PDB file of C-alpha atoms in Angstrom:
ATOM      1  CA  MET A1380     -19.140  23.455   4.809  1.00 75.00           C
ATOM      2  CA  ASN A1381     -18.925  21.849   8.250  1.00 84.00           C
ATOM      3  CA  LEU A1382     -17.724  18.322   8.971  1.00 88.00           C
ATOM      4  CA  LEU A1383     -21.145  16.691   9.058  1.00 90.00           C
ATOM      5  CA  GLN A1384     -22.127  18.328   5.771  1.00 92.00           C
ATOM      6  CA  ALA A1385     -18.912  17.082   4.153  1.00 93.00           C
ATOM      7  CA  LEU A1386     -19.528  13.585   5.526  1.00 93.00           C
ATOM      8  CA  GLN A1387     -23.100  13.709   4.250  1.00 94.00           C
ATOM      9  CA  GLN A1388     -21.860  14.684   0.792  1.00 94.00           C
ATOM     10  CA  GLY A1389     -19.344  11.852   0.904  1.00 93.00           C
ATOM     11  CA  ILE A1390     -22.092   9.343   1.720  1.00 95.00           C
ATOM     12  CA  LYS A1391     -24.378  10.771  -0.967  1.00 94.00           C
ATOM     13  CA  ARG A1392     -21.722  10.674  -3.691  1.00 94.00           C
ATOM     14  CA  THR A1393     -20.543   7.192  -2.700  1.00 94.00           C
ATOM     15  CA  TRP A1394     -24.106   5.909  -3.038  1.00 94.00           C
ATOM     16  CA  GLN A1395     -24.436   7.782  -6.319  1.00 94.00           C
ATOM     17  CA  TYR A1396     -21.385   5.981  -7.706  1.00 94.00           C
ATOM     18  CA  LYS A1397     -21.935   2.657  -5.921  1.00 92.00           C
ATOM     19  CA  PRO A1398     -20.827   0.528  -8.945  1.00 93.00           C
ATOM     20  CA  MET A1399     -17.279   1.460  -7.865  1.00 94.00           C
ATOM     21  CA  ILE A1400     -17.916  -0.213  -4.502  1.00 93.00           C
ATOM     22  CA  PHE A1401     -19.145  -3.409  -6.127  1.00 92.00           C
ATOM     23  CA  PHE A1402     -16.172  -3.446  -8.508  1.00 91.00           C
ATOM     24  CA  LEU A1403     -13.716  -3.082  -5.613  1.00 92.00           C
ATOM     25  CA  TYR A1404     -15.583  -5.772  -3.685  1.00 92.00           C
ATOM     26  CA  LEU A1405     -15.470  -8.152  -6.658  1.00 91.00           C
ATOM     27  CA  LEU A1406     -11.772  -7.462  -7.073  1.00 88.00           C
ATOM     28  CA  THR A1407     -11.135  -8.119  -3.364  1.00 87.00           C
ATOM     29  CA  PHE A1408     -13.282 -11.276  -3.335  1.00 87.00           C
ATOM     30  CA  LEU A1409     -11.680 -12.839  -6.410  1.00 85.00           C
ATOM     31  CA  LEU A1410      -8.119 -12.199  -5.279  1.00 83.00           C
ATOM     32  CA  ALA A1411      -8.925 -13.488  -1.780  1.00 80.00           C
ATOM     33  CA  ALA A1412     -10.430 -16.623  -3.332  1.00 79.00           C
ATOM     34  CA  PHE A1413      -7.167 -17.280  -5.196  1.00 77.00           C
ATOM     35  CA  VAL A1414      -5.429 -17.353  -1.807  1.00 73.00           C
ATOM     36  CA  ALA A1415      -8.145 -19.180   0.145  1.00 71.00           C
ATOM     37  CA  TYR A1416      -8.725 -22.058  -2.273  1.00 67.00           C
ATOM     38  CA  PRO A1417      -5.177 -23.526  -2.123  1.00 65.00           C
ATOM     39  CA  LEU A1418      -5.247 -23.166   1.677  1.00 64.00           C
ATOM     40  CA  LYS A1419      -8.626 -24.892   1.813  1.00 62.00           C
ATOM     41  CA  SER A1420      -7.290 -27.746  -0.332  1.00 63.00           C
ATOM     42  CA  LEU A1421      -4.235 -28.093   1.914  1.00 59.00           C
ATOM     43  CA  LEU A1422      -6.343 -28.234   5.086  1.00 59.00           C
ATOM     44  CA  GLU A1423      -8.746 -30.759   3.570  1.00 59.00           C
ATOM     45  CA  SER A1424      -5.897 -33.029   2.476  1.00 59.00           C
ATOM     46  CA  THR A1425      -4.162 -32.910   5.864  1.00 57.00           C
ATOM     47  CA  VAL A1426      -6.548 -32.231   8.766  1.00 51.00           C
ATOM     48  CA  GLY A1427      -9.870 -32.120   6.960  1.00 52.00           C
ATOM     49  CA  HIS A1428     -11.271 -35.007   8.986  1.00 51.00           C
ATOM     50  CA  SER A1429      -9.844 -33.874  12.313  1.00 53.00           C
ATOM     51  CA  MET A1430     -12.011 -32.408  15.079  1.00 50.00           C
ATOM     52  CA  MET A1431      -9.298 -29.774  15.575  1.00 51.00           C
ATOM     53  CA  ILE A1432     -10.542 -27.933  12.491  1.00 51.00           C
ATOM     54  CA  THR A1433     -13.703 -27.100  14.453  1.00 53.00           C
ATOM     55  CA  ASP A1434     -11.598 -25.294  17.056  1.00 52.00           C
ATOM     56  CA  LEU A1435      -9.700 -23.409  14.358  1.00 52.00           C
ATOM     57  CA  VAL A1436     -12.759 -21.722  12.848  1.00 52.00           C
ATOM     58  CA  LYS A1437     -13.606 -20.291  16.270  1.00 51.00           C
ATOM     59  CA  GLY A1438     -10.547 -18.091  16.149  1.00 52.00           C
ATOM     60  CA  PHE A1439      -6.786 -18.013  16.486  1.00 48.00           C
ATOM     61  CA  ASP A1440      -5.383 -21.273  17.892  1.00 50.00           C
ATOM     62  CA  TYR A1441      -1.619 -21.096  18.359  1.00 50.00           C
ATOM     63  CA  THR A1442      -1.270 -24.745  19.392  1.00 58.00           C
ATOM     64  CA  PHE A1443      -3.052 -26.003  16.296  1.00 53.00           C
ATOM     65  CA  LEU A1444      -1.140 -23.693  13.963  1.00 57.00           C
ATOM     66  CA  ASN A1445       2.205 -24.572  15.511  1.00 60.00           C
ATOM     67  CA  ASP A1446       1.526 -28.328  15.267  1.00 59.00           C
ATOM     68  CA  PHE A1447       0.269 -27.921  11.711  1.00 56.00           C
ATOM     69  CA  LYS A1448       3.370 -25.923  10.730  1.00 59.00           C
ATOM     70  CA  ASN A1449       5.675 -28.592  12.119  1.00 60.00           C
ATOM     71  CA  ALA A1450       3.823 -31.405  10.359  1.00 56.00           C
ATOM     72  CA  HIS A1451       2.858 -29.792   7.071  1.00 54.00           C
ATOM     73  CA  GLY A1452       4.985 -26.631   6.866  1.00 56.00           C
ATOM     74  CA  ASP A1453       6.284 -27.441   3.381  1.00 61.00           C
ATOM     75  CA  GLY A1454       2.776 -27.127   1.972  1.00 57.00           C
ATOM     76  CA  PHE A1455       2.565 -23.569   3.249  1.00 61.00           C
ATOM     77  CA  LEU A1456       5.516 -22.242   1.275  1.00 63.00           C
ATOM     78  CA  PRO A1457       3.845 -22.194  -2.192  1.00 68.00           C
ATOM     79  CA  ILE A1458       0.718 -20.659  -0.648  1.00 66.00           C
ATOM     80  CA  ILE A1459       2.753 -17.920   1.032  1.00 70.00           C
ATOM     81  CA  ASP A1460       4.580 -17.159  -2.226  1.00 70.00           C
ATOM     82  CA  GLN A1461       1.267 -17.032  -4.094  1.00 73.00           C
ATOM     83  CA  SER A1462      -0.261 -14.804  -1.406  1.00 76.00           C
ATOM     84  CA  ILE A1463       2.597 -12.315  -1.708  1.00 82.00           C
ATOM     85  CA  VAL A1464       2.186 -12.159  -5.489  1.00 82.00           C
ATOM     86  CA  ILE A1465      -1.588 -11.681  -5.188  1.00 83.00           C
ATOM     87  CA  LEU A1466      -1.147  -8.995  -2.512  1.00 84.00           C
ATOM     88  CA  ILE A1467       1.225  -7.051  -4.770  1.00 88.00           C
ATOM     89  CA  LEU A1468      -1.202  -7.489  -7.676  1.00 88.00           C
ATOM     90  CA  TYR A1469      -4.085  -6.264  -5.520  1.00 87.00           C
ATOM     91  CA  LEU A1470      -2.168  -3.165  -4.452  1.00 90.00           C
ATOM     92  CA  LEU A1471      -1.228  -2.385  -8.064  1.00 92.00           C
ATOM     93  CA  LEU A1472      -4.820  -2.814  -9.229  1.00 92.00           C
ATOM     94  CA  PHE A1473      -6.088  -0.611  -6.408  1.00 91.00           C
ATOM     95  CA  ILE A1474      -3.521   2.051  -7.272  1.00 93.00           C
ATOM     96  CA  PHE A1475      -4.588   1.757 -10.910  1.00 94.00           C
ATOM     97  CA  VAL A1476      -8.241   2.601 -10.160  1.00 94.00           C
ATOM     98  CA  THR A1477      -7.333   5.399  -7.715  1.00 94.00           C
ATOM     99  CA  GLY A1478      -7.254   8.035 -10.439  1.00 94.00           C
ATOM    100  CA  GLY A1479     -10.659   6.919 -11.702  1.00 95.00           C
ATOM    101  CA  ILE A1480     -12.179   7.052  -8.219  1.00 96.00           C
ATOM    102  CA  PHE A1481     -10.898  10.551  -7.476  1.00 96.00           C
ATOM    103  CA  ALA A1482     -11.805  11.788 -10.966  1.00 95.00           C
ATOM    104  CA  THR A1483     -15.363  10.501 -10.558  1.00 95.00           C
ATOM    105  CA  PHE A1484     -15.823  12.326  -7.256  1.00 96.00           C
ATOM    106  CA  ILE A1485     -14.198  15.485  -8.611  1.00 95.00           C
ATOM    107  CA  GLN A1486     -16.055  15.652 -11.955  1.00 93.00           C
ATOM    108  CA  GLN A1487     -19.380  14.552 -10.404  1.00 92.00           C
ATOM    109  CA  PRO A1488     -21.184  12.957 -13.349  1.00 93.00           C
ATOM    110  CA  GLN A1489     -24.896  12.337 -12.825  1.00 91.00           C
ATOM    111  CA  THR A1490     -24.275   8.599 -12.580  1.00 92.00           C
ATOM    112  CA  TYR A1491     -21.275   6.302 -12.596  1.00 93.00           C
ATOM    113  CA  ASN A1492     -19.441   6.870 -15.872  1.00 93.00           C
ATOM    114  CA  ARG A1493     -17.223   4.071 -17.200  1.00 93.00           C
ATOM    115  CA  SER A1494     -15.274   6.334 -19.533  1.00 94.00           C
ATOM    116  CA  ILE A1495     -14.334   8.676 -16.680  1.00 94.00           C
ATOM    117  CA  PHE A1496     -13.503   5.848 -14.288  1.00 95.00           C
ATOM    118  CA  TRP A1497     -11.386   3.710 -16.604  1.00 95.00           C
ATOM    119  CA  GLY A1498     -10.011   6.576 -18.678  1.00 94.00           C
ATOM    120  CA  GLN A1499      -8.759   8.520 -15.679  1.00 94.00           C
ATOM    121  CA  SER A1500      -7.512   5.332 -14.019  1.00 94.00           C
ATOM    122  CA  ALA A1501      -5.196   4.753 -16.986  1.00 94.00           C
ATOM    123  CA  GLU A1502      -4.322   8.459 -17.233  1.00 93.00           C
ATOM    124  CA  PHE A1503      -3.127   8.790 -13.638  1.00 94.00           C
ATOM    125  CA  PHE A1504      -1.805   5.293 -12.905  1.00 94.00           C
ATOM    126  CA  TRP A1505       1.905   6.059 -13.096  1.00 94.00           C
ATOM    127  CA  ARG A1506       1.541   9.319 -11.215  1.00 93.00           C
ATOM    128  CA  CYS A1507      -0.515   7.639  -8.462  1.00 94.00           C
ATOM    129  CA  LEU A1508       2.072   4.852  -8.321  1.00 94.00           C
ATOM    130  CA  ARG A1509       4.904   7.346  -7.815  1.00 93.00           C
ATOM    131  CA  LEU A1510       2.867   9.225  -5.219  1.00 94.00           C
ATOM    132  CA  THR A1511       2.212   5.964  -3.364  1.00 94.00           C
ATOM    133  CA  PHE A1512       5.931   5.170  -3.402  1.00 94.00           C
ATOM    134  CA  TYR A1513       6.847   8.558  -1.921  1.00 94.00           C
ATOM    135  CA  PHE A1514       4.282   8.234   0.850  1.00 95.00           C
ATOM    136  CA  LEU A1515       5.361   4.661   1.507  1.00 95.00           C
ATOM    137  CA  LEU A1516       8.765   6.086   2.376  1.00 95.00           C
ATOM    138  CA  ILE A1517       7.166   8.723   4.614  1.00 94.00           C
ATOM    139  CA  HIS A1518       4.926   6.195   6.387  1.00 95.00           C
ATOM    140  CA  SER A1519       7.889   3.842   6.865  1.00 96.00           C
ATOM    141  CA  PHE A1520       9.935   6.652   8.431  1.00 96.00           C
ATOM    142  CA  VAL A1521       7.098   7.646  10.788  1.00 95.00           C
ATOM    143  CA  PHE A1522       6.530   4.022  11.835  1.00 95.00           C
ATOM    144  CA  ALA A1523      10.256   3.429  12.347  1.00 95.00           C
ATOM    145  CA  LEU A1524      10.500   6.583  14.473  1.00 94.00           C
ATOM    146  CA  PHE A1525       7.688   5.509  16.795  1.00 92.00           C
ATOM    147  CA  ALA A1526       8.967   1.923  16.879  1.00 90.00           C
ATOM    148  CA  PHE A1527      12.363   3.268  17.969  1.00 90.00           C
ATOM    149  CA  VAL A1528      10.763   5.377  20.719  1.00 87.00           C
ATOM    150  CA  PHE A1529       8.765   2.360  21.912  1.00 83.00           C
ATOM    151  CA  TYR A1530      11.832   0.100  21.782  1.00 82.00           C
ATOM    152  CA  THR A1531      14.107   2.467  23.708  1.00 83.00           C
ATOM    153  CA  SER A1532      11.462   3.454  26.268  1.00 77.00           C
ATOM    154  CA  SER A1533      10.903  -0.251  26.964  1.00 72.00           C
ATOM    155  CA  ASN A1534      14.630  -0.951  27.453  1.00 68.00           C
ATOM    156  CA  GLY A1535      14.915  -2.921  24.248  1.00 63.00           C
ATOM    157  CA  LEU A1536      11.903  -5.094  25.236  1.00 59.00           C
ATOM    158  CA  SER A1537      14.268  -7.110  27.410  1.00 59.00           C
ATOM    159  CA  PRO A1538      12.586  -8.774  30.425  1.00 56.00           C
ATOM    160  CA  PHE A1539      15.958  -8.727  32.248  1.00 55.00           C
ATOM    161  CA  THR A1540      16.297  -4.926  32.237  1.00 56.00           C
ATOM    162  CA  LEU A1541      12.680  -4.088  32.976  1.00 56.00           C
ATOM    163  CA  GLU A1542      11.535  -3.654  36.551  1.00 59.00           C
ATOM    164  CA  ASN A1543       8.021  -4.586  35.532  1.00 56.00           C
ATOM    165  CA  GLU A1544       6.780  -6.304  32.364  1.00 61.00           C
ATOM    166  CA  GLY A1545       3.745  -4.049  32.539  1.00 65.00           C
ATOM    167  CA  THR A1546       6.027  -1.225  31.358  1.00 68.00           C
ATOM    168  CA  ILE A1547       5.819  -2.613  27.821  1.00 71.00           C
ATOM    169  CA  ALA A1548       2.017  -2.606  27.873  1.00 73.00           C
ATOM    170  CA  PHE A1549       1.955   0.855  29.459  1.00 73.00           C
ATOM    171  CA  ASN A1550       4.313   2.323  26.851  1.00 78.00           C
ATOM    172  CA  PHE A1551       2.318   0.720  24.061  1.00 80.00           C
ATOM    173  CA  LYS A1552      -0.942   2.220  25.370  1.00 85.00           C
ATOM    174  CA  ILE A1553       0.694   5.651  25.360  1.00 89.00           C
ATOM    175  CA  ILE A1554       2.668   5.500  22.109  1.00 90.00           C
ATOM    176  CA  ALA A1555       0.174   3.601  19.914  1.00 90.00           C
ATOM    177  CA  PRO A1556      -2.639   6.234  20.080  1.00 92.00           C
ATOM    178  CA  ILE A1557      -0.126   9.021  19.417  1.00 93.00           C
ATOM    179  CA  TYR A1558       1.215   7.083  16.434  1.00 93.00           C
ATOM    180  CA  ILE A1559      -2.305   6.619  15.064  1.00 94.00           C
ATOM    181  CA  LEU A1560      -2.980  10.369  15.298  1.00 94.00           C
ATOM    182  CA  VAL A1561       0.328  11.267  13.639  1.00 95.00           C
ATOM    183  CA  ALA A1562       0.030   8.592  10.937  1.00 95.00           C
ATOM    184  CA  ALA A1563      -3.528   9.766  10.246  1.00 95.00           C
ATOM    185  CA  PHE A1564      -2.165  13.201   9.327  1.00 96.00           C
ATOM    186  CA  PHE A1565       0.130  11.728   6.677  1.00 96.00           C
ATOM    187  CA  PHE A1566      -2.591   9.448   5.294  1.00 95.00           C
ATOM    188  CA  MET A1567      -4.811  12.522   5.064  1.00 96.00           C
ATOM    189  CA  TRP A1568      -2.040  14.416   3.285  1.00 96.00           C
ATOM    190  CA  GLN A1569      -1.787  11.540   0.818  1.00 95.00           C
ATOM    191  CA  ASP A1570      -5.516  11.770   0.046  1.00 95.00           C
ATOM    192  CA  TYR A1571      -5.445  15.532  -0.530  1.00 96.00           C
ATOM    193  CA  ALA A1572      -2.311  15.191  -2.661  1.00 95.00           C
ATOM    194  CA  LYS A1573      -4.314  12.848  -4.907  1.00 95.00           C
ATOM    195  CA  ILE A1574      -7.132  15.398  -5.037  1.00 95.00           C
ATOM    196  CA  PHE A1575      -4.751  18.115  -6.230  1.00 94.00           C
ATOM    197  CA  LEU A1576      -3.005  15.686  -8.588  1.00 94.00           C
ATOM    198  CA  VAL A1577      -6.222  14.664 -10.360  1.00 94.00           C
ATOM    199  CA  ASP A1578      -8.134  17.925 -10.077  1.00 92.00           C
ATOM    200  CA  GLN A1579      -5.321  20.069 -11.493  1.00 88.00           C
ATOM    201  CA  ASP A1580      -3.829  17.344 -13.730  1.00 88.00           C
ATOM    202  CA  LYS A1581      -0.343  17.855 -12.310  1.00 84.00           C
ATOM    203  CA  THR A1582       2.532  16.243 -14.188  1.00 84.00           C
ATOM    204  CA  TRP A1583       5.056  16.302 -11.360  1.00 86.00           C
ATOM    205  CA  ILE A1584       4.190  14.767  -8.007  1.00 86.00           C
ATOM    206  CA  PHE A1585       5.678  17.609  -5.957  1.00 87.00           C
ATOM    207  CA  GLN A1586       3.308  19.991  -7.727  1.00 88.00           C
ATOM    208  CA  SER A1587       0.489  18.313  -5.823  1.00 92.00           C
ATOM    209  CA  LEU A1588       2.340  17.499  -2.588  1.00 92.00           C
ATOM    210  CA  TRP A1589       3.081  21.029  -1.430  1.00 93.00           C
ATOM    211  CA  PRO A1590      -0.252  22.649  -2.398  1.00 93.00           C
ATOM    212  CA  ALA A1591      -2.049  19.800  -0.617  1.00 94.00           C
ATOM    213  CA  LEU A1592       0.077  20.315   2.512  1.00 95.00           C
ATOM    214  CA  LYS A1593      -0.561  24.060   2.461  1.00 94.00           C
ATOM    215  CA  PHE A1594      -4.286  23.459   2.045  1.00 94.00           C
ATOM    216  CA  ILE A1595      -4.664  21.032   4.949  1.00 94.00           C
ATOM    217  CA  ILE A1596      -2.527  23.195   7.259  1.00 94.00           C
ATOM    218  CA  LYS A1597      -4.531  26.306   6.373  1.00 93.00           C
ATOM    219  CA  HIS A1598      -7.782  24.412   7.000  1.00 93.00           C
ATOM    220  CA  LEU A1599      -6.414  21.990   9.592  1.00 93.00           C
ATOM    221  CA  LYS A1600      -9.470  22.058  11.844  1.00 93.00           C
ATOM    222  CA  GLN A1601     -11.781  21.017   9.005  1.00 94.00           C
ATOM    223  CA  THR A1602      -9.488  18.625   7.109  1.00 95.00           C
ATOM    224  CA  TYR A1603      -8.000  16.814  10.103  1.00 95.00           C
ATOM    225  CA  GLY A1604     -11.303  16.813  11.957  1.00 95.00           C
ATOM    226  CA  LEU A1605     -13.058  15.270   8.961  1.00 95.00           C
ATOM    227  CA  TYR A1606     -10.386  12.599   8.592  1.00 95.00           C
ATOM    228  CA  LEU A1607     -10.583  11.704  12.299  1.00 95.00           C
ATOM    229  CA  LEU A1608     -14.368  11.559  12.037  1.00 95.00           C
ATOM    230  CA  ASN A1609     -14.111   9.058   9.175  1.00 95.00           C
ATOM    231  CA  LEU A1610     -11.436   7.145  11.085  1.00 94.00           C
ATOM    232  CA  GLY A1611     -13.658   7.027  14.168  1.00 94.00           C
ATOM    233  CA  ILE A1612     -16.525   5.582  12.129  1.00 94.00           C
ATOM    234  CA  TRP A1613     -14.120   2.936  10.807  1.00 93.00           C
ATOM    235  CA  PHE A1614     -13.068   1.986  14.358  1.00 93.00           C
ATOM    236  CA  VAL A1615     -16.727   1.691  15.391  1.00 93.00           C
ATOM    237  CA  MET A1616     -17.377  -0.605  12.425  1.00 91.00           C
ATOM    238  CA  VAL A1617     -14.378  -2.788  13.337  1.00 88.00           C
ATOM    239  CA  PHE A1618     -15.604  -3.029  16.934  1.00 90.00           C
ATOM    240  CA  ILE A1619     -19.117  -4.007  15.831  1.00 89.00           C
ATOM    241  CA  ASN A1620     -17.677  -6.613  13.477  1.00 84.00           C
ATOM    242  CA  TYR A1621     -15.540  -8.052  16.290  1.00 83.00           C
ATOM    243  CA  TRP A1622     -18.441  -8.087  18.738  1.00 85.00           C
ATOM    244  CA  ILE A1623     -20.764  -9.865  16.312  1.00 82.00           C
ATOM    245  CA  SER A1624     -18.104 -12.444  15.431  1.00 76.00           C
ATOM    246  CA  THR A1625     -17.634 -13.295  19.123  1.00 77.00           C
ATOM    247  CA  GLN A1626     -21.359 -13.903  19.540  1.00 75.00           C
ATOM    248  CA  ILE A1627     -21.530 -16.609  16.882  1.00 70.00           C
ATOM    249  CA  GLU A1628     -21.054 -20.190  18.062  1.00 69.00           C
ATOM    250  CA  PHE A1629     -19.407 -22.269  15.350  1.00 61.00           C
ATOM    251  CA  ASN A1630     -21.287 -25.478  16.069  1.00 63.00           C
ATOM    252  CA  SER A1631     -22.890 -25.991  12.675  1.00 64.00           C
ATOM    253  CA  GLU A1632     -22.356 -25.406   8.986  1.00 65.00           C
ATOM    254  CA  ASN A1633     -25.108 -22.773   9.010  1.00 73.00           C
ATOM    255  CA  ALA A1634     -23.193 -20.789  11.649  1.00 68.00           C
ATOM    256  CA  ILE A1635     -20.072 -20.836   9.489  1.00 70.00           C
ATOM    257  CA  TRP A1636     -22.020 -19.617   6.457  1.00 76.00           C
ATOM    258  CA  LEU A1637     -23.653 -16.910   8.597  1.00 78.00           C
ATOM    259  CA  SER A1638     -20.220 -15.764   9.743  1.00 77.00           C
ATOM    260  CA  PHE A1639     -19.033 -15.683   6.138  1.00 78.00           C
ATOM    261  CA  ALA A1640     -22.054 -13.624   5.041  1.00 84.00           C
ATOM    262  CA  ILE A1641     -21.547 -11.133   7.869  1.00 85.00           C
ATOM    263  CA  SER A1642     -17.848 -10.810   7.043  1.00 84.00           C
ATOM    264  CA  GLN A1643     -18.710 -10.011   3.405  1.00 88.00           C
ATOM    265  CA  ILE A1644     -21.168  -7.339   4.520  1.00 90.00           C
ATOM    266  CA  PHE A1645     -18.444  -5.719   6.580  1.00 91.00           C
ATOM    267  CA  VAL A1646     -16.041  -5.882   3.627  1.00 90.00           C
ATOM    268  CA  LEU A1647     -18.611  -3.906   1.638  1.00 92.00           C
ATOM    269  CA  PHE A1648     -18.947  -1.437   4.514  1.00 93.00           C
ATOM    270  CA  ARG A1649     -15.158  -1.085   4.759  1.00 92.00           C
ATOM    271  CA  LEU A1650     -14.846  -0.334   1.035  1.00 93.00           C
ATOM    272  CA  SER A1651     -17.776   2.074   1.288  1.00 94.00           C
ATOM    273  CA  LEU A1652     -16.105   3.933   4.161  1.00 94.00           C
ATOM    274  CA  LYS A1653     -12.931   4.256   2.100  1.00 94.00           C
ATOM    275  CA  LEU A1654     -14.887   5.903  -0.719  1.00 96.00           C
ATOM    276  CA  ILE A1655     -16.893   8.012   1.752  1.00 95.00           C
ATOM    277  CA  ASN A1656     -13.600   9.303   3.144  1.00 95.00           C
ATOM    278  CA  ILE A1657     -12.456  10.266  -0.364  1.00 95.00           C
ATOM    279  CA  GLY A1658     -15.831  11.725  -1.334  1.00 94.00           C
ATOM    280  CA  SER A1659     -16.111  13.834   1.822  1.00 95.00           C
ATOM    281  CA  ALA A1660     -12.551  15.155   1.408  1.00 95.00           C
ATOM    282  CA  VAL A1661     -13.283  16.110  -2.214  1.00 95.00           C
ATOM    283  CA  ALA A1662     -16.536  17.797  -1.149  1.00 94.00           C
ATOM    284  CA  LEU A1663     -14.723  19.780   1.567  1.00 94.00           C
ATOM    285  CA  HIS A1664     -11.968  20.824  -0.839  1.00 93.00           C
ATOM    286  CA  GLN A1665     -14.438  21.928  -3.540  1.00 91.00           C
ATOM    287  CA  SER A1666     -16.574  23.833  -1.047  1.00 89.00           C
ATOM    288  CA  THR A1667     -13.523  25.654   0.320  1.00 86.00           C
ATOM    289  CA  GLN A1668     -12.326  26.554  -3.174  1.00 80.00           C
ATOM    290  CA  GLU A1669     -15.802  27.850  -4.114  1.00 78.00           C
ATOM    291  CA  ASN A1670     -15.907  30.031  -0.996  1.00 75.00           C
ATOM    292  CA  LEU A1671     -12.488  31.478  -1.862  1.00 68.00           C
ATOM    293  CA  SER A1672     -13.540  32.243  -5.431  1.00 65.00           C
ATOM    294  CA  HIS A1673     -16.705  34.026  -4.233  1.00 65.00           C
ATOM    295  CA  SER A1674     -14.888  36.095  -1.606  1.00 59.00           C
TER     296      SER A1674
END
């Protein structure tokens, strides 16, 4: 199976099990609303009648945010605490359904099956949680390594020791793409480790880590190429989203609602791309295993 065929299978299976997309969207929307509503209430009670709020919806406004923080910073603290709690809850819920998502793509029922989704979510929750923790350590190490290289190559980011401030921007343009490519490998490894974990019902995490690593190294051209293809599609979607958002003039309530509707469409696309990435990886893995069994 080539990369385009795997991607096509990922799209087909994601559409086949689209209730998972709508569930993830509902989960994301509700948790975001819990954060947005207190912030909305705070803004309405402080600067709701100010013309500055019109400038804020156009995009990032450091002057407004800095003045608002100085005047009403105490009101932000409970919202920040609540946001942290909701973010942790969201991550835990997403980890919980990970087993169900992978199991659905692996078992390939004719249609979305609640018993498979929820049953396997509960079955693999603790194992997926441990796997996430291990990879969190790996991702943190990789990020820290590249941050250290960037920091030292930029002379500690000190303007007094740099001959040219453009050195920081130049180093970032060099190091950031390399970091993305390296980090992508470990995110890909994490996905295939979940495939082996769920597909073979491994009890111990390392029983899925090493077989997954061996698999992606043996088929590096297909696995890494497929992951970069999915990542490239994601970057294109982000660019399109940014371009559309810059074309909207926030001079009316209708424009604000239009921007909100477009943002929700892109949230759905983002969640769909996440499942397409999983579905295409599962399809590639299954196709490779079938070819090995027939040879």
